[in-house]
Short mmCIF file of C-alpha atoms in Angstrom, two decimals:
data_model
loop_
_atom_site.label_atom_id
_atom_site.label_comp_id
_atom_site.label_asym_id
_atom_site.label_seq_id
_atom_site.Cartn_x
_atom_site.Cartn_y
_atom_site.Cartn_z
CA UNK A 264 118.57 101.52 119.06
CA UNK A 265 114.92 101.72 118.35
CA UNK A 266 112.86 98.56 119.13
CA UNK A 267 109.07 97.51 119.12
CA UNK A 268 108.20 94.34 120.77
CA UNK A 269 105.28 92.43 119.91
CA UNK A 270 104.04 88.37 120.47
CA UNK A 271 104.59 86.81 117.16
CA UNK A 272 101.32 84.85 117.23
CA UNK A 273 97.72 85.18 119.69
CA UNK A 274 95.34 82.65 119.64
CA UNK A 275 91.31 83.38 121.01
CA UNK A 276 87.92 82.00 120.59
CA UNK A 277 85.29 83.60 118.77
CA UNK A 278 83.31 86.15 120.63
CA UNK A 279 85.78 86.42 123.61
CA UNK A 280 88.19 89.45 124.37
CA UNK A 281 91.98 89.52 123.16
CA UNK A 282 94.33 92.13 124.56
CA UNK A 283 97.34 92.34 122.35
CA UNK A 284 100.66 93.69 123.65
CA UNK A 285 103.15 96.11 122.48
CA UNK A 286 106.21 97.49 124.35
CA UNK A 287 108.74 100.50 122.76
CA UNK A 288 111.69 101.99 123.25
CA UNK A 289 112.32 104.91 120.62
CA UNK A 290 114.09 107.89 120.33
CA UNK A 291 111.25 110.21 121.66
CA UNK A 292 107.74 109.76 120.94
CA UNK A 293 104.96 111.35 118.85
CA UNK A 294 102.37 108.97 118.51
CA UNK A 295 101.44 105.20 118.75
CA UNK A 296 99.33 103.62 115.99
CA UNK A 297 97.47 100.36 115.53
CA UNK A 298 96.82 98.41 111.98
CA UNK A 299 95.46 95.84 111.16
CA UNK A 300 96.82 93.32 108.17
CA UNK A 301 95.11 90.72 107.01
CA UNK A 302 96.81 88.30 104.72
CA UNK A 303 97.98 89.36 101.23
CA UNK A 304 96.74 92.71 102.04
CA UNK A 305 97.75 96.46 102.91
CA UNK A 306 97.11 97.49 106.33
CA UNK A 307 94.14 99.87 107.44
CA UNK A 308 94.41 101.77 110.06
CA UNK A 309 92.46 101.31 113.45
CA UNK A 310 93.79 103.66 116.37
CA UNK A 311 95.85 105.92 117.59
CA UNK A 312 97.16 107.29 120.86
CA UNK A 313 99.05 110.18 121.41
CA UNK A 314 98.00 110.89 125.21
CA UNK A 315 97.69 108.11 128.27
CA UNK A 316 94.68 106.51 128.84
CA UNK A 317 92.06 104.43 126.78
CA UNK A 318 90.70 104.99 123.13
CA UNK A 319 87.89 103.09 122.11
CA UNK A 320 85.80 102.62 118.78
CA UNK A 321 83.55 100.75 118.75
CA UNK A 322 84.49 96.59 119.67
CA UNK A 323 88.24 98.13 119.19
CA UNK A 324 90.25 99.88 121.83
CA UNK A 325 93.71 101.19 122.72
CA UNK A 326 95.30 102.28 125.30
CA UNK A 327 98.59 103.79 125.93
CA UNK A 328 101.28 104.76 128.86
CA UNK A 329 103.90 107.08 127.79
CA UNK A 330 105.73 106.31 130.95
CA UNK A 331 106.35 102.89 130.63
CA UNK A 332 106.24 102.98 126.98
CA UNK A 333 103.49 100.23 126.74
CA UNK A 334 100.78 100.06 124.25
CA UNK A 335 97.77 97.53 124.06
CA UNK A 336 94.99 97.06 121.32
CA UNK A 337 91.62 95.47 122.97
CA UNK A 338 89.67 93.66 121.10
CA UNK A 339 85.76 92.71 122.07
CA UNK A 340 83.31 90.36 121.09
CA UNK A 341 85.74 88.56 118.49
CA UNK A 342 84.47 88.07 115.39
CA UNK A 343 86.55 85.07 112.90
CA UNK A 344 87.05 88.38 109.99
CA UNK A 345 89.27 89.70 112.86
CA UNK A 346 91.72 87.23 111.95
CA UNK A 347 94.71 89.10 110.94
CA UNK A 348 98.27 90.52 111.54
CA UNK A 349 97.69 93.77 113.77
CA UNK A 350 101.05 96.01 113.62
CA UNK A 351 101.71 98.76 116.40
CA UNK A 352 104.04 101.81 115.13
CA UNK A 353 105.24 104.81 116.93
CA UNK A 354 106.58 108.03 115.41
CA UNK A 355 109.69 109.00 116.90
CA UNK A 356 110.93 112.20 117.41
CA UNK A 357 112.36 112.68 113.90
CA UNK A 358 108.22 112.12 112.91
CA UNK A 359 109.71 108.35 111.34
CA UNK A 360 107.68 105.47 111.51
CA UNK A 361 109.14 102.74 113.86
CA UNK A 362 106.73 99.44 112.98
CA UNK A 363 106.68 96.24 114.88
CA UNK A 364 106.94 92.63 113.73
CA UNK A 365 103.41 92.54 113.96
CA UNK A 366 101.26 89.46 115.48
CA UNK A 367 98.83 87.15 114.46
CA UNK A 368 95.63 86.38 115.85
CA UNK A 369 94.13 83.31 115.27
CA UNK A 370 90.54 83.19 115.98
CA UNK A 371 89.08 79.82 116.11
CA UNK A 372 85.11 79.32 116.36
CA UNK B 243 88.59 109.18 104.02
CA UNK B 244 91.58 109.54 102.60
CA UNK B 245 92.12 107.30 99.55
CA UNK B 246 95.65 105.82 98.43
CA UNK B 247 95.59 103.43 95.19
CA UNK B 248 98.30 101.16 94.04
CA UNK B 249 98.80 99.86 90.56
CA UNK B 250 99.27 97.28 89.08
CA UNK B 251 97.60 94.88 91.90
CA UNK B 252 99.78 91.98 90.65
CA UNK B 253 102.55 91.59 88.29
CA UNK B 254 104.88 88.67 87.03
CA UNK B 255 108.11 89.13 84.94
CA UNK B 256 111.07 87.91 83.52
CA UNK B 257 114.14 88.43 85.07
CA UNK B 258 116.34 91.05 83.85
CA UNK B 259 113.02 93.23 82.96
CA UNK B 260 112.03 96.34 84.57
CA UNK B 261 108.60 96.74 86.82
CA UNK B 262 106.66 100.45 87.34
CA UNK B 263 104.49 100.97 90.39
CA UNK B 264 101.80 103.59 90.41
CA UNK B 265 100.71 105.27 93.74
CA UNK B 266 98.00 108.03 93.33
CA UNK B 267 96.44 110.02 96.42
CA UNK B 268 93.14 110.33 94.82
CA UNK B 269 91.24 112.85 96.92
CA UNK B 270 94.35 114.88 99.17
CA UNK B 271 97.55 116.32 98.08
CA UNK B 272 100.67 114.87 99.10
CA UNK B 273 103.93 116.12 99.58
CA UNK B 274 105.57 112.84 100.52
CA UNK B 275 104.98 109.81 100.35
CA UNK B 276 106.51 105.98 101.49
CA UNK B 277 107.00 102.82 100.02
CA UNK B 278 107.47 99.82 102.01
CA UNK B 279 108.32 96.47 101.20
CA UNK B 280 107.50 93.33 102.69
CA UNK B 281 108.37 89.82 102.96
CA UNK B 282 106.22 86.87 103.67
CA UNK B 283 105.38 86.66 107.27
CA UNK B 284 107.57 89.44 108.12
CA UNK B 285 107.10 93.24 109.08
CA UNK B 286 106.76 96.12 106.92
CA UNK B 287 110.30 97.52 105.89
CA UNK B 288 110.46 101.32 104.76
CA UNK B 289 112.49 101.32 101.49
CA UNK B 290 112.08 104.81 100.77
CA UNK B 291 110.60 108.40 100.85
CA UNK B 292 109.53 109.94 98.28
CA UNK B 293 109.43 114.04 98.10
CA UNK B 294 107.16 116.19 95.53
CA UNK B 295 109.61 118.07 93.67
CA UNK B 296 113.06 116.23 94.63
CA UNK B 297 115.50 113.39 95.38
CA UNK B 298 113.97 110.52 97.17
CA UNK B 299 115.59 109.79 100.55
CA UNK B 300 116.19 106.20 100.59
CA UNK B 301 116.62 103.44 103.54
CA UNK B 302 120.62 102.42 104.63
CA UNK B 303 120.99 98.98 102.25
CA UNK B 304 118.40 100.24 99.50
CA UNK B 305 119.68 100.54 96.17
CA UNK B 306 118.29 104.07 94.90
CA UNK B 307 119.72 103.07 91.24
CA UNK B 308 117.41 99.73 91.24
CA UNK B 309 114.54 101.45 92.85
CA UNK B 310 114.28 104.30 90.87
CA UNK B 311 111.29 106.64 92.47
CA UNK B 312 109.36 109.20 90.89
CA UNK B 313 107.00 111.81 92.80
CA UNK B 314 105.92 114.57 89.55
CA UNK B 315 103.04 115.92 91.24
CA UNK B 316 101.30 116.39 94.53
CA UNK B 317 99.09 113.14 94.02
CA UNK B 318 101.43 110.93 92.15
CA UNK B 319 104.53 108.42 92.88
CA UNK B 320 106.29 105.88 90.94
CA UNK B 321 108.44 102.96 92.17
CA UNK B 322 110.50 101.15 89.26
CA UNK B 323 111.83 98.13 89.87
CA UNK B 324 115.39 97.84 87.51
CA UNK B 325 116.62 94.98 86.26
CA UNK B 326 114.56 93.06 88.16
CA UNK B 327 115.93 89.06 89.87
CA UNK B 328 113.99 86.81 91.77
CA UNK B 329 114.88 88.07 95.04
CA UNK B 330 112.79 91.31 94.45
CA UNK B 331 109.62 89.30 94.52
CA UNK B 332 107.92 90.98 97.19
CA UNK B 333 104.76 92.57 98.52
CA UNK B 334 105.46 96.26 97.50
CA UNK B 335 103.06 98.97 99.51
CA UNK B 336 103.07 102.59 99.10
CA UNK B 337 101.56 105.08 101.43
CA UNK B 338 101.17 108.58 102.26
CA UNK B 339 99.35 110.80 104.99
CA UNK B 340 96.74 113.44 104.24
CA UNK B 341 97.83 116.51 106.03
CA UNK B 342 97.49 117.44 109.63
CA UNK B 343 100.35 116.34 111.86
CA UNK B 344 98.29 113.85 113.26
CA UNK B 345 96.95 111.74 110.21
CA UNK B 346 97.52 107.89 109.87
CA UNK B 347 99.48 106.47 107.07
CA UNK B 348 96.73 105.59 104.59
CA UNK B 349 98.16 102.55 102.20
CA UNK B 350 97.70 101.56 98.65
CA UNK B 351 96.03 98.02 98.42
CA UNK B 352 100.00 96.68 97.56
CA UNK B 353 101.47 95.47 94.33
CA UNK B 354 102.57 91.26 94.75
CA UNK B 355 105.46 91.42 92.78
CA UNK B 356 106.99 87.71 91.02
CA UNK B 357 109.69 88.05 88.64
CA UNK B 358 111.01 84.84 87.26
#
């Protein structure tokens, strides 16, 4: 089956760094996405990765490896409006979304 | 950038009554588009697909005959909740992707849903 693994919950301090996790196995691969979700709210898109290596924008970045099917989002200088859910999603081969649980960062000042 | 709204924002009815969802691409055309529900503290869950033109596809375990879906025109869906029970309330989202194989899911701001 098709699985996205996630940590449920991330806790960081206020202007720190937070590198949150995301592991996949799907039925072939055509892109990794980031979104973030804040509470009672749609998500908004942040990244995506379609090659290896490192994307950044601005205090966000992602980076992806295809080979061991491992995803992180980076995020700098942390700011307490970055508290939110932030989902990772990869297209599979069929072009369908597969979305993670999602996790929840908790920034305390 | 590409601009997906939702409507209504928020909505509460009586059980037994029927609920329409509006989801308008306002400044791209699109073919297809998704609706997604989800429950509190959980993950998004794709209900269904909706295709310009034709049938929606829908998700194993989703009733198509109590979702009834909609998609007239290139920049309009519809999601109509039937006979509505408690157990639909939910956080309803639609979404759809301008085109280019490589464009994000852009999402409607989401329709809280409470039927009593």
């Amino acid at each position: 089956g098709q699985n996205i693994d996630q940590p449920t919950e991330m806790t960081a301090t206020e202007g720190a760094i937070v590198q949150i996790n995301c592991t996949y196995q799907t039925s072939g691969f055509n892109g990794l996405f980031w979104y973030q979700q804040h509470a009672g709210e749609a998500p908004t898109f942040l990244s995506y990765n379609v090659l290896d290596g490192l994307e950044e924008k601005g205090r966000f970045s992602s980076f992806l490896s295809r080979s061991k099917g491992y995803s992180y989002l980076l995020l700098k200088e942390l700011q307490m409006k970055d508290s939110a859910s932030y989902l990772c999603a990869v297209k599979d081969s069929n072009y369908q979304l597969i979305w993670g649980a999602g996790t929840k960062l908790i920034i305390k000042p | 950038g590409a601009v997906v709204s939702q409507h209504p924002s928020r909505v509460i009815c009586k059980s037994g009554t029927s609920v329409k969802i509006e989801c308008r691409s306002l400044d791209f055309q699109a073919t297809t588009m998704f609706w997604y529900r989800q429950f509190p503290k959980q993950s998004l869950m794709l209900m269904a697909t909706s295709n310009e033109g034709s049938k929606a596809t829908y998700e194993q375990g989703v009733e198509k005959d109590k979702f009834l879906i909609n998609h007239a025109s290139l920049t309009l869906s519809t999601l109509t909740v039937t006979s509505a029970h408690p157990e639909d309330s939910s956080f309803y989202i639609c979404s759809a992707r301008p085109p280019g194989e490589v464009s994000p899911l852009h999402f409607g701001n989401g329709t809280r849903l409470t039927v009593t």
